[in-house]
Amino acid sequence: QSEHSEITTCAYCGVGCGFKAEMKGEQVVRMVPWKDGKANEGHACVKGRFAWGYATHKDRITQPMIRAKITDPWREVSWEEAIAHAASEFRRIQAKHGRDSIGGITSSRCTNEETYLVQKLIRAAFGNNNVDTCARVCHSPTGYGLGQTYGTSAGTQTFKSVEHSDVIMVIGANPTAAHPVFGSRMKKRLRGDARRAGAGLIVIDPREIELVSSPHVKADYHLQLRPGTNVAMITALAHVIVTEGWLADAYIDERCDAKSFAQWKEFVARPENSPEATADITGVAPELVRGAARLYALGSADHPQGRQVNSAIYYGLGVTEHAQGSTMVMGIANLAMATGNVGREGVGVNPLRGQNNVQGSCDMGSFPHELPGYRHISDSITRAEFEGAWGVKLSPEPGLRIPNMFEAALEGSFMGLYCEGEDIVQSDPNTQHVTAALSAMECVVVQDIFLNETAKYAHVFLPGSSFMEKDGTFTNAERRISRVTQLMQPLAGYADWEVTQLLSNALGYPMNYGHPREIMAEIAALTPTFAGVSYEKIERLGSVQWPCNEGTEEAGTAIMHKEKFVRGKGRFIITQYVATDEKVTQRFPLLLTTGRILSQYNVGAQTRRTANNQWHGEDRLEIHPHDAQDRGIREGDWVGIESRSGQTVLRATVTERIQPGVVYTTFHFPESGANVITTDSSDWATNCPEYKVTAVQVTPVAQP
Ligand code: SF4
């Protein structure tokens, strides 16, 4: 068997590390971090480097299956029969319930080309805009918030930019666990010479994440706020900066919209937004908020005199997954503009994307209101472009978001779902609600590499393909588009993009792509920010960053909003704090928040099937010693957790990492049922679920 190597991209987190896959024939022998990979420069974490064996795990399903009812056993069938059955069911449902009674969910795990094809299938072959992506449940507020303030939904920097930061503010993110290679880069900036030269760190998080007090890095400020109070905190920080006169006046005059700035300034300066007035809400001592505001705006006491301070914000799902997720994103964007921290190295606003291709799935038009490139479906000029290229008439009406699909299913108006590469039963909140909605549908088609939790509610199962079995591209959190290289033949015979194409053809809308490079050529032709993207260029340069078109360098754009914001003048938005409906009561006196751990990944479908499981084989509930003692809970005890939505049982870890009154868990194992207890509460603008705030009671229970 020939020995060779191929360059590809990690299929886990949004850092998007490049790997050299060492091969023996079609067998991967080793994944070696790629030295020339721009996102990782030869580094990797325990997931990308070691946890790829799931691709050939014995649990892989390689034969299509159908069944009439979800209580029936599966019946293995040919691809032809499965595709024909799915297509005829979708058409039958549309004939009975109307054109808008079906829709689909794309995946941030799949390639750009695949998500592009799924949204095309839904708009062109289904004839509606009922397409959504799992970004709905993570970074949809980023799309809304950065769109409103800066004009586009993307991080402003490259990862490397952090090497020029004087102050790093991490909000609601845990980079060393969820984005490990970038977390290490951040830590490096906070050690040694850089630290001595005044680099500072502010962490805003209800939990003491590793960055707060790791052996080599300590945060200057840990604003350990109560879950659900982010907006009060960001406004209090802005209050200090405005009232102390630390604004970047010249930058604001030149770069920002004057009217919105004046309104915002008047709002944040109000006494009710001061750290003192909001301390009862956030639970954080005012002097800490004032100190953190000073550090972010002016740098540390050691900062060299006369040199501009570069302050950067990195944030994660602890910002977005709230009832005020979009408001908080806008609050962050306001703070960066107000201090002149957008548009050069070392600064910016950077959403840390959870999944490998969250950025890409959003870029590719997987939202019900947007065509590829974040262009609204109601815009007739944009629609006309796509109608011309696709040869169909497009509906100008935004379609259903994922939660709306569930509601419509329970009302009887949404009866068919095509779900590619997404386990909504395990990952979406309020599992009971999700399963009730799926049970109400007449045809659920799941396309996945494993028979996941959602497949238990499916009528058709189409075997998916892992990142090793297909060509394509992923776009990481710094807008970097990198190649995914086919290392072996698809185990089930088809790559995901081919399956979507088969389904489209069976529905009577022809798709005849011979290779994903042809799909990318279509994307580039129809999406202005991708105009210069091609496989040839990506392979020659290693990767490119969008915008990559006529006005940019050949490799695209490293730093966004350099001369001006994408929308022209940066727009300030008033961020009024509104308390979440999810309140503690006597019955539910603790607030549960959720997160991830280094060795596992999201719903664990991949990592649980690798040796990584040995490091973290279960989800646990972290509880403060005071709360544990009050309840007679000791380390390792089994505890029942009950919320207004449901209940589950986990083992307890008693730790001071979490503050009194708050408990924390991960959601990597289906049996731990973290999302059985999370609620339907969601972001006001985007419906992103409020995973981070659930009122619960915790009690000791016998081992289940
Ligand atoms: Fe993969 Fe993220 Fe780890 Fe890089 S940091 S190897 S992209 S999981």
XYZ file of C-alpha atoms and ligand atoms in Angstrom:
712
model
C 0.000 0.000 0.000
C 1.378 3.396 -0.981
C 2.487 5.745 1.760
C 1.567 9.350 1.176
C 0.168 12.378 2.966
C -2.672 14.798 2.324
C -3.448 18.238 3.745
C -6.828 18.593 5.377
C -8.632 20.536 8.109
C -9.770 19.440 11.563
C -13.478 18.661 11.808
C -13.897 19.766 15.418
C -13.761 23.382 16.552
C -13.790 26.753 14.840
C -10.018 27.201 15.127
C -9.783 25.117 11.947
C -6.326 23.619 12.422
C -4.579 22.285 9.330
C -3.351 18.683 9.423
C -1.144 16.520 7.315
C -2.881 13.143 7.201
C -0.274 10.420 6.887
C -1.787 7.637 4.850
C -1.114 4.036 3.984
C -3.284 3.455 0.956
C -6.724 4.640 2.022
C -5.981 4.237 5.704
C -5.120 7.171 7.907
C -2.133 6.284 10.060
C -1.492 9.597 11.802
C -2.775 13.158 11.878
C 0.198 15.483 12.094
C -0.454 19.184 12.803
C 0.478 21.096 9.662
C 3.352 23.552 10.174
C 2.127 25.774 7.339
C -1.466 25.782 8.597
C -2.126 29.483 9.198
C -4.613 28.914 12.013
C -2.410 26.537 14.005
C 1.201 26.814 12.734
C 2.008 23.230 13.631
C -0.003 23.009 16.846
C -3.017 20.857 17.617
C -5.121 19.683 20.528
C -6.156 16.307 21.830
C -9.289 16.275 19.675
C -7.904 17.019 16.230
C -4.718 15.083 16.711
C -6.048 11.883 18.239
C -9.845 11.749 18.060
C -10.430 10.970 14.379
C -10.993 7.218 14.683
C -14.752 7.730 14.909
C -14.743 7.989 11.112
C -14.311 4.233 10.813
C -16.018 3.275 14.077
C -18.143 0.124 14.045
C -21.239 2.230 14.813
C -21.091 3.847 11.377
C -24.266 3.166 9.431
C -23.487 2.528 5.798
C -26.812 1.308 4.442
C -29.841 3.574 3.878
C -32.884 2.589 5.931
C -36.593 3.400 5.956
C -39.601 2.626 8.127
C -43.272 3.621 8.039
C -43.568 4.523 11.728
C -40.921 5.439 14.261
C -41.970 2.459 16.358
C -41.247 0.065 13.462
C -37.865 -1.607 13.060
C -35.581 -0.122 10.409
C -35.471 -1.839 7.020
C -32.244 -1.617 5.019
C -32.880 -0.522 1.439
C -30.907 0.567 -1.607
C -29.926 4.210 -2.098
C -32.409 4.396 -4.986
C -35.289 3.235 -2.811
C -34.390 5.472 0.133
C -34.016 8.599 -1.976
C -37.174 7.878 -3.993
C -39.107 7.253 -0.775
C -37.889 10.482 0.862
C -38.685 12.510 -2.265
C -42.147 11.046 -2.666
C -42.934 11.590 1.016
C -41.858 15.234 0.803
C -43.986 15.782 -2.306
C -46.943 13.955 -0.727
C -46.731 16.165 2.361
C -46.555 19.328 0.255
C -49.598 18.208 -1.758
C -51.517 17.602 1.448
C -50.310 20.437 3.718
C -48.949 23.044 1.328
C -45.600 24.104 -0.099
C -44.322 25.470 3.215
C -45.031 22.308 5.208
C -41.490 20.931 4.798
C -38.008 22.279 5.400
C -34.480 21.374 6.358
C -31.601 21.895 8.754
C -28.035 22.215 7.503
C -24.975 21.423 9.544
C -21.989 23.339 10.775
C -20.144 20.008 10.663
C -20.485 19.716 6.898
C -18.491 21.566 4.265
C -19.365 24.935 2.766
C -20.274 23.217 -0.464
C -22.652 20.845 1.320
C -24.441 23.524 3.310
C -24.730 25.614 0.161
C -26.375 22.683 -1.609
C -28.831 22.016 1.215
C -30.063 25.619 1.245
C -30.257 25.502 -2.543
C -32.256 22.267 -2.382
C -34.718 23.826 0.047
C -35.123 27.112 -1.793
C -35.139 25.657 -5.303
C -36.585 22.151 -4.929
C -38.755 22.511 -1.815
C -39.799 25.981 -3.048
C -39.628 27.760 0.318
C -37.072 29.285 2.688
C -37.569 26.867 5.575
C -33.853 26.318 6.013
C -31.944 26.834 9.214
C -28.629 25.774 10.645
C -27.353 24.655 14.011
C -25.783 28.127 14.227
C -29.316 29.059 15.314
C -28.513 27.528 18.683
C -25.041 29.034 19.050
C -23.951 32.132 17.154
C -27.089 33.502 15.505
C -26.935 36.532 17.883
C -23.451 37.208 16.521
C -24.960 37.422 13.054
C -27.599 39.861 14.219
C -25.477 41.918 16.618
C -22.389 42.412 14.456
C -24.592 42.945 11.409
C -26.432 45.791 13.137
C -23.325 47.531 14.465
C -20.540 46.799 11.964
C -22.443 45.577 8.904
C -21.310 41.966 8.688
C -21.396 38.825 10.754
C -17.802 37.850 11.305
C -14.859 38.136 13.651
C -12.723 41.144 12.883
C -9.234 39.591 13.305
C -6.918 36.715 12.514
C -5.984 34.513 15.461
C -2.421 35.735 15.134
C -3.613 39.247 15.899
C -3.767 38.372 19.591
C 0.038 38.501 19.617
C -0.339 42.289 19.314
C -2.930 42.682 22.056
C -2.097 44.574 25.229
C -5.347 43.703 26.913
C -7.445 40.613 26.271
C -11.016 40.479 27.450
C -12.590 37.000 27.385
C -16.345 36.981 27.814
C -18.402 33.820 28.182
C -15.812 31.624 26.508
C -13.419 28.967 27.713
C -10.713 28.982 25.033
C -8.361 26.475 26.663
C -11.149 23.842 26.631
C -13.234 24.738 23.601
C -10.652 26.355 21.267
C -7.457 24.863 22.674
C -4.925 25.867 20.042
C -6.102 29.462 20.135
C -6.307 29.248 23.945
C -2.614 28.340 23.988
C -1.798 31.239 21.685
C -3.664 33.543 24.032
C -1.842 32.153 27.063
C 1.478 32.670 25.340
C 0.615 36.350 24.933
C -0.088 36.545 28.640
C 3.234 35.081 29.778
C 6.868 36.091 29.845
C 8.010 39.268 28.080
C 4.555 40.250 26.856
C 3.148 40.006 30.357
C 6.045 41.969 31.749
C 5.417 44.610 29.088
C 1.940 45.078 30.466
C -0.351 42.599 28.729
C -3.517 42.253 30.791
C -6.393 39.799 31.012
C -10.019 40.334 31.974
C -12.339 37.335 32.237
C -16.097 37.813 32.462
C -17.655 34.481 33.329
C -19.844 32.972 36.079
C -17.317 30.167 36.397
C -13.611 30.213 37.178
C -12.327 28.990 33.825
C -8.734 27.836 33.465
C -7.537 31.242 32.223
C -8.579 32.866 35.485
C -6.000 31.023 37.537
C -3.937 28.538 35.576
C -0.385 27.775 36.763
C 1.133 30.249 34.305
C -1.626 32.748 33.624
C -3.737 34.705 36.064
C -6.491 37.096 35.116
C -6.103 40.678 36.340
C -9.859 40.785 36.765
C -12.366 37.992 36.988
C -15.827 39.520 36.865
C -17.718 36.492 38.148
C -21.183 37.682 37.324
C -24.520 35.943 37.850
C -25.725 34.031 34.784
C -28.071 36.161 32.698
C -26.625 39.558 33.653
C -24.126 40.113 30.828
C -25.911 43.160 29.448
C -25.926 44.939 32.807
C -22.194 44.223 33.040
C -21.218 45.450 29.556
C -23.259 48.609 30.067
C -21.607 49.195 33.449
C -18.172 48.879 31.819
C -19.262 51.374 29.160
C -20.605 53.662 31.900
C -17.184 53.863 33.509
C -15.438 54.541 30.202
C -17.897 57.285 29.253
C -18.080 59.008 32.623
C -14.314 58.862 33.174
C -13.717 60.410 29.747
C -11.777 57.449 28.342
C -13.541 57.513 24.954
C -11.580 57.486 21.678
C -13.099 60.776 20.527
C -11.171 61.206 17.263
C -11.901 57.603 16.201
C -15.583 57.978 17.007
C -15.801 61.279 15.092
C -14.223 59.785 12.026
C -15.559 56.219 12.010
C -18.909 56.134 13.799
C -22.427 57.377 13.329
C -22.709 60.560 15.392
C -26.401 60.379 16.208
C -26.368 56.804 17.478
C -23.217 57.555 19.461
C -24.782 60.576 21.173
C -27.850 58.542 22.138
C -25.743 55.646 23.406
C -23.455 57.944 25.386
C -26.394 59.616 27.099
C -27.870 56.192 27.888
C -24.795 54.539 29.368
C -23.907 57.612 31.424
C -27.167 57.364 33.373
C -26.577 56.661 37.075
C -28.674 53.491 36.958
C -26.027 51.950 34.633
C -23.087 52.525 36.989
C -21.198 49.581 38.502
C -22.559 50.592 41.906
C -26.168 50.637 40.734
C -25.864 47.342 38.843
C -23.885 45.442 41.489
C -27.090 43.957 42.891
C -27.892 42.585 39.434
C -24.487 41.253 38.441
C -23.238 40.330 41.899
C -19.838 41.858 41.093
C -18.113 44.403 43.315
C -18.120 47.869 41.648
C -14.401 48.395 42.162
C -13.659 45.302 40.075
C -15.840 46.594 37.243
C -14.175 50.002 37.422
C -10.709 48.417 37.414
C -11.551 46.203 34.434
C -12.967 49.166 32.498
C -9.776 51.121 33.148
C -7.601 48.218 32.041
C -9.604 47.706 28.816
C -9.634 51.414 27.927
C -6.185 52.547 29.100
C -4.063 49.414 29.452
C -2.142 48.339 32.524
C 0.067 50.513 34.685
C 3.064 48.883 32.954
C 1.898 49.835 29.481
C 4.639 51.815 27.683
C 3.926 55.550 27.755
C 2.787 57.030 24.461
C 2.018 53.744 22.707
C -1.581 53.108 21.728
C -3.275 50.414 23.809
C -4.584 47.472 21.807
C -7.533 45.835 23.526
C -9.229 42.801 22.036
C -12.446 41.040 22.976
C -12.971 37.323 22.457
C -16.343 35.878 23.281
C -18.235 32.628 23.100
C -21.567 31.040 23.741
C -21.688 32.510 27.232
C -22.520 35.723 25.383
C -24.878 34.492 22.702
C -26.930 31.773 24.406
C -29.046 34.146 26.452
C -32.423 35.859 26.191
C -30.408 39.016 25.526
C -27.684 37.343 23.423
C -27.993 39.770 20.509
C -28.099 42.761 22.877
C -24.887 41.598 24.512
C -23.116 41.178 21.150
C -24.083 44.767 20.338
C -22.890 45.878 23.780
C -19.486 44.347 23.047
C -19.393 45.980 19.619
C -20.268 49.359 21.216
C -17.468 49.050 23.775
C -14.850 48.275 21.116
C -15.945 51.215 18.928
C -16.115 53.606 21.851
C -12.478 52.897 22.707
C -11.272 52.814 19.088
C -10.526 49.115 19.245
C -11.664 47.966 15.792
C -9.715 47.954 12.533
C -6.076 47.187 13.320
C -3.819 44.431 14.650
C -4.277 43.421 18.275
C -7.821 44.711 18.759
C -11.291 43.771 17.566
C -14.368 41.768 18.404
C -13.980 38.066 17.894
C -16.683 35.441 18.287
C -15.039 32.098 19.022
C -17.054 29.754 16.840
C -17.801 26.425 18.426
C -18.022 24.094 15.478
C -15.601 23.692 12.617
C -17.851 25.319 10.051
C -20.298 27.538 11.938
C -18.901 30.557 10.141
C -19.218 28.782 6.816
C -22.728 27.490 7.342
C -23.860 31.063 8.109
C -21.919 32.458 5.132
C -23.572 29.937 2.830
C -27.130 31.189 3.298
C -28.362 28.602 5.758
C -30.651 31.068 7.501
C -34.324 31.373 6.559
C -34.000 35.087 5.806
C -30.631 35.197 4.047
C -29.144 34.019 0.781
C -25.384 33.260 0.656
C -23.292 36.275 1.676
C -25.821 37.551 4.263
C -28.163 39.086 1.686
C -31.785 39.318 2.691
C -34.220 37.109 0.829
C -36.634 40.023 0.453
C -34.096 41.952 -1.635
C -35.362 41.627 -5.204
C -31.984 42.345 -6.845
C -30.230 39.593 -4.895
C -33.124 37.216 -5.486
C -33.021 37.936 -9.210
C -29.332 36.974 -9.324
C -30.008 33.599 -7.743
C -33.173 33.063 -9.767
C -31.161 33.628 -12.938
C -28.424 31.217 -11.870
C -30.710 28.543 -10.445
C -33.521 28.807 -12.987
C -36.310 29.012 -10.400
C -38.561 31.625 -8.851
C -37.624 32.172 -5.196
C -40.024 32.981 -2.417
C -39.345 36.463 -0.979
C -40.735 35.439 2.426
C -38.278 34.415 5.154
C -38.883 30.825 6.174
C -39.140 29.139 9.544
C -36.364 29.082 12.129
C -35.726 25.769 13.902
C -37.892 26.615 16.956
C -40.662 27.831 14.624
C -40.464 24.516 12.766
C -41.079 22.711 16.053
C -44.020 24.948 16.921
C -45.508 24.571 13.440
C -45.129 20.788 13.681
C -47.086 20.741 16.934
C -49.758 22.900 15.284
C -49.917 20.502 12.304
C -48.588 22.806 9.586
C -44.961 21.573 9.325
C -44.836 17.869 8.574
C -41.550 17.016 6.837
C -37.910 17.626 7.802
C -34.572 16.962 6.091
C -31.927 17.096 8.831
C -28.317 16.793 7.734
C -25.472 16.290 10.211
C -27.228 17.678 13.263
C -28.534 15.875 16.360
C -31.320 18.241 17.372
C -32.744 15.880 19.986
C -29.554 15.985 22.021
C -28.345 19.470 21.221
C -31.468 21.626 21.225
C -33.050 22.821 24.465
C -36.101 21.310 26.128
C -35.726 17.826 24.669
C -39.346 16.914 25.425
C -40.542 19.752 23.188
C -38.191 18.705 20.350
C -39.201 15.059 20.462
C -42.902 15.948 20.609
C -42.450 18.078 17.477
C -40.536 15.363 15.631
C -43.105 12.749 16.654
C -45.837 14.943 15.157
C -44.153 15.059 11.725
C -45.106 12.679 8.910
C -41.624 12.298 7.482
C -38.286 12.995 9.155
C -35.200 12.292 7.045
C -31.935 12.125 8.994
C -28.597 12.136 7.189
C -25.786 11.371 9.606
C -22.774 9.166 10.131
C -24.315 7.555 13.243
C -27.801 6.540 14.257
C -28.035 9.524 16.592
C -30.747 10.528 19.061
C -32.684 12.374 16.347
C -32.688 9.260 14.177
C -34.908 7.608 16.802
C -37.660 9.902 15.453
C -36.787 9.458 11.756
C -38.586 7.602 8.963
C -35.673 7.661 6.532
C -32.007 7.325 7.446
C -29.442 8.353 4.833
C -25.833 7.454 5.761
C -23.619 10.532 5.950
C -19.895 10.853 5.362
C -17.150 12.071 7.702
C -14.657 14.792 6.781
C -12.252 12.049 5.684
C -14.575 10.857 2.949
C -15.089 14.005 0.931
C -13.575 17.058 -0.670
C -14.693 20.519 0.284
C -13.842 23.522 2.429
C -14.425 24.695 6.006
C -14.382 28.338 7.142
C -12.976 28.930 10.596
C -13.684 31.661 13.160
C -11.226 34.049 11.495
C -13.061 33.735 8.112
C -10.309 31.452 6.838
C -11.408 29.053 4.128
C -9.347 25.856 4.121
C -9.492 22.653 2.147
C -10.953 19.432 3.387
C -9.398 16.614 1.391
C -10.934 13.287 0.614
C -8.728 10.648 2.230
C -10.847 7.574 1.582
C -13.924 6.559 -0.363
C -17.256 7.289 1.370
C -18.079 4.233 3.472
C -21.688 4.288 2.276
C -20.835 5.051 -1.322
C -21.731 8.747 -1.418
C -20.435 11.956 0.142
C -23.044 14.202 1.774
C -23.092 16.655 -1.143
C -23.867 13.775 -3.493
C -26.753 12.617 -1.317
C -28.301 16.102 -1.359
C -27.867 16.131 -5.102
C -29.596 12.732 -5.438
C -32.507 13.984 -3.362
C -32.808 17.148 -5.419
C -32.824 15.200 -8.656
C -35.497 12.869 -7.289
C -37.577 15.921 -6.404
C -37.341 17.086 -10.000
C -34.840 19.909 -9.528
C -31.688 18.801 -11.359
C -28.250 19.149 -9.774
C -25.319 17.733 -11.707
C -22.097 18.742 -9.980
C -19.170 16.460 -10.735
C -16.971 17.686 -7.866
C -17.260 20.134 -4.938
C -14.891 22.535 -6.759
C -17.769 23.175 -9.187
C -20.031 24.050 -6.270
C -17.405 26.477 -4.941
C -17.178 28.064 -8.383
C -20.942 28.694 -8.213
C -20.646 30.085 -4.679
C -17.862 32.427 -5.799
C -19.903 33.588 -8.789
C -22.944 34.390 -6.648
C -21.376 35.701 -3.413
C -19.461 39.000 -3.630
C -17.261 38.326 -0.574
C -16.223 34.972 -2.120
C -15.622 36.348 -5.624
C -11.928 35.435 -5.651
C -12.184 32.076 -3.892
C -11.253 28.927 -5.804
C -9.767 25.544 -4.969
C -6.753 26.468 -7.072
C -6.098 29.555 -4.930
C -6.742 27.818 -1.612
C -4.385 24.988 -2.538
C -1.708 27.369 -3.758
C -1.859 29.731 -0.755
C -2.827 27.178 1.898
C -6.027 29.083 2.769
C -7.779 32.379 2.058
C -9.833 34.691 4.258
C -13.040 36.290 3.073
C -13.698 38.959 1.917
C -11.549 37.668 -0.904
C -12.364 39.614 -4.027
C -11.136 42.374 -6.296
C -10.475 44.981 -3.631
C -8.518 42.682 -1.297
C -5.115 41.052 -1.224
C -4.857 37.745 -3.023
C -5.219 35.756 0.207
C -8.190 37.868 1.259
C -8.666 40.057 4.319
C -6.877 39.473 7.603
C -8.300 42.451 9.521
C -11.764 43.771 8.804
C -13.143 47.329 9.043
C -9.668 48.858 8.622
C -10.589 52.145 6.961
C -14.319 52.035 7.531
C -16.935 49.617 8.772
C -18.604 47.338 6.251
C -21.850 49.233 6.842
C -20.053 52.585 6.452
C -20.189 54.330 9.830
C -20.157 52.086 12.888
C -23.517 52.198 14.618
C -23.987 52.288 18.382
C -27.022 50.509 19.761
C -28.606 51.125 23.146
C -28.331 48.025 25.297
C -31.033 48.169 27.922
C -30.710 45.300 30.411
C -33.847 43.205 30.756
C -33.856 40.444 33.362
C -34.467 36.988 31.938
C -37.798 35.321 32.683
C -35.869 32.354 34.044
C -35.804 33.396 37.687
C -34.771 31.557 40.814
C -37.560 30.739 43.231
C -37.859 28.775 46.436
C -38.593 25.676 44.391
C -35.761 26.294 41.895
C -33.167 28.228 43.905
C -30.018 27.633 41.809
C -29.055 28.756 38.304
C -27.649 26.099 35.984
C -25.205 27.099 33.278
C -23.531 24.825 30.706
C -20.232 24.502 28.869
C -17.700 22.160 27.307
C -14.612 20.239 28.337
C -11.310 19.802 26.503
C -11.404 16.136 25.560
C -15.057 15.935 24.503
C -16.881 17.814 21.816
C -20.462 19.039 21.745
C -22.955 16.143 21.808
C -19.993 13.770 21.893
C -21.042 11.759 18.827
C -17.447 11.784 17.600
C -15.270 12.018 20.713
C -17.269 9.478 22.727
C -16.269 6.963 20.078
C -12.547 7.574 20.559
C -9.956 7.109 23.283
C -10.744 10.654 24.467
C -13.598 9.098 26.398
C -11.133 7.790 28.972
C -10.394 11.342 30.178
C -13.970 12.428 30.586
C -16.416 9.566 30.513
C -19.463 11.314 31.955
C -21.059 14.708 32.412
C -20.944 15.930 35.999
C -22.688 18.684 37.899
C -20.325 21.231 39.437
C -21.672 22.670 42.673
C -20.126 25.062 45.196
C -19.181 23.543 48.616
C -21.736 25.764 50.411
C -24.613 24.625 48.204
C -23.400 21.051 48.424
C -23.159 21.158 52.201
C -26.640 22.689 52.513
C -27.988 19.695 50.621
C -25.811 16.996 52.139
C -24.034 16.381 48.830
C -20.479 15.080 48.769
C -17.984 14.699 45.938
C -19.119 11.983 43.524
C -22.639 11.660 44.965
C -25.544 11.179 42.601
C -27.832 14.196 42.456
C -31.199 14.877 40.897
C -31.523 18.132 38.963
C -34.990 19.461 38.348
C -36.069 22.491 36.329
C -39.391 23.780 35.038
C -38.776 21.687 31.875
C -37.708 18.332 33.259
C -35.320 16.397 35.422
C -32.201 14.324 35.175
C -29.561 12.653 37.327
C -25.799 13.238 37.364
C -22.890 12.792 39.717
C -21.673 15.872 41.577
C -18.291 17.550 41.597
C -17.951 19.870 44.568
C -15.769 22.791 43.559
C -15.113 26.442 44.231
C -14.719 27.030 40.478
C -18.410 27.769 40.484
C -19.918 30.459 42.691
C -22.589 29.787 45.337
C -26.070 29.806 43.853
C -24.863 28.580 40.452
C -24.304 25.036 39.165
C -22.654 23.955 35.947
C -22.575 20.948 33.660
C -21.410 19.811 30.229
C -23.688 18.187 27.643
C -21.529 15.593 25.922
C -23.504 12.467 26.863
C -27.101 11.760 25.800
C -27.831 9.832 28.996
C -27.030 12.820 31.207
C -29.867 14.773 29.627
C -28.541 18.290 30.140
C -31.027 19.552 27.584
C -33.913 17.757 29.247
C -33.687 20.523 31.840
C -32.900 23.576 29.681
C -35.888 25.693 28.739
C -37.570 27.232 25.683
C -36.437 30.725 26.640
C -34.481 32.302 23.780
C -32.827 35.419 22.407
C -35.383 38.094 21.517
C -33.877 38.755 18.073
C -32.765 35.353 16.823
C -34.375 32.652 18.985
C -30.948 31.373 20.030
C -31.810 29.274 23.116
C -30.923 30.480 26.567
C -28.846 27.423 27.457
C -26.821 29.393 29.955
C -29.571 30.184 32.451
C -31.918 27.569 33.872
C -33.376 27.745 37.365
C -33.011 24.346 39.040
C -33.145 22.502 42.314
C -30.467 19.931 43.136
C -31.041 17.114 45.611
C -29.106 13.998 46.571
C -30.534 10.796 45.078
C -29.685 7.105 45.157
C -27.524 5.742 42.352
C -29.865 5.201 39.384
Fe -9.218 20.737 16.022
Fe -9.906 22.930 17.381
Fe -8.198 21.202 18.434
Fe -7.477 22.678 16.361
S -7.998 23.437 18.412
S -7.070 20.492 16.648
S -9.398 22.796 15.211
S -10.348 20.815 17.958
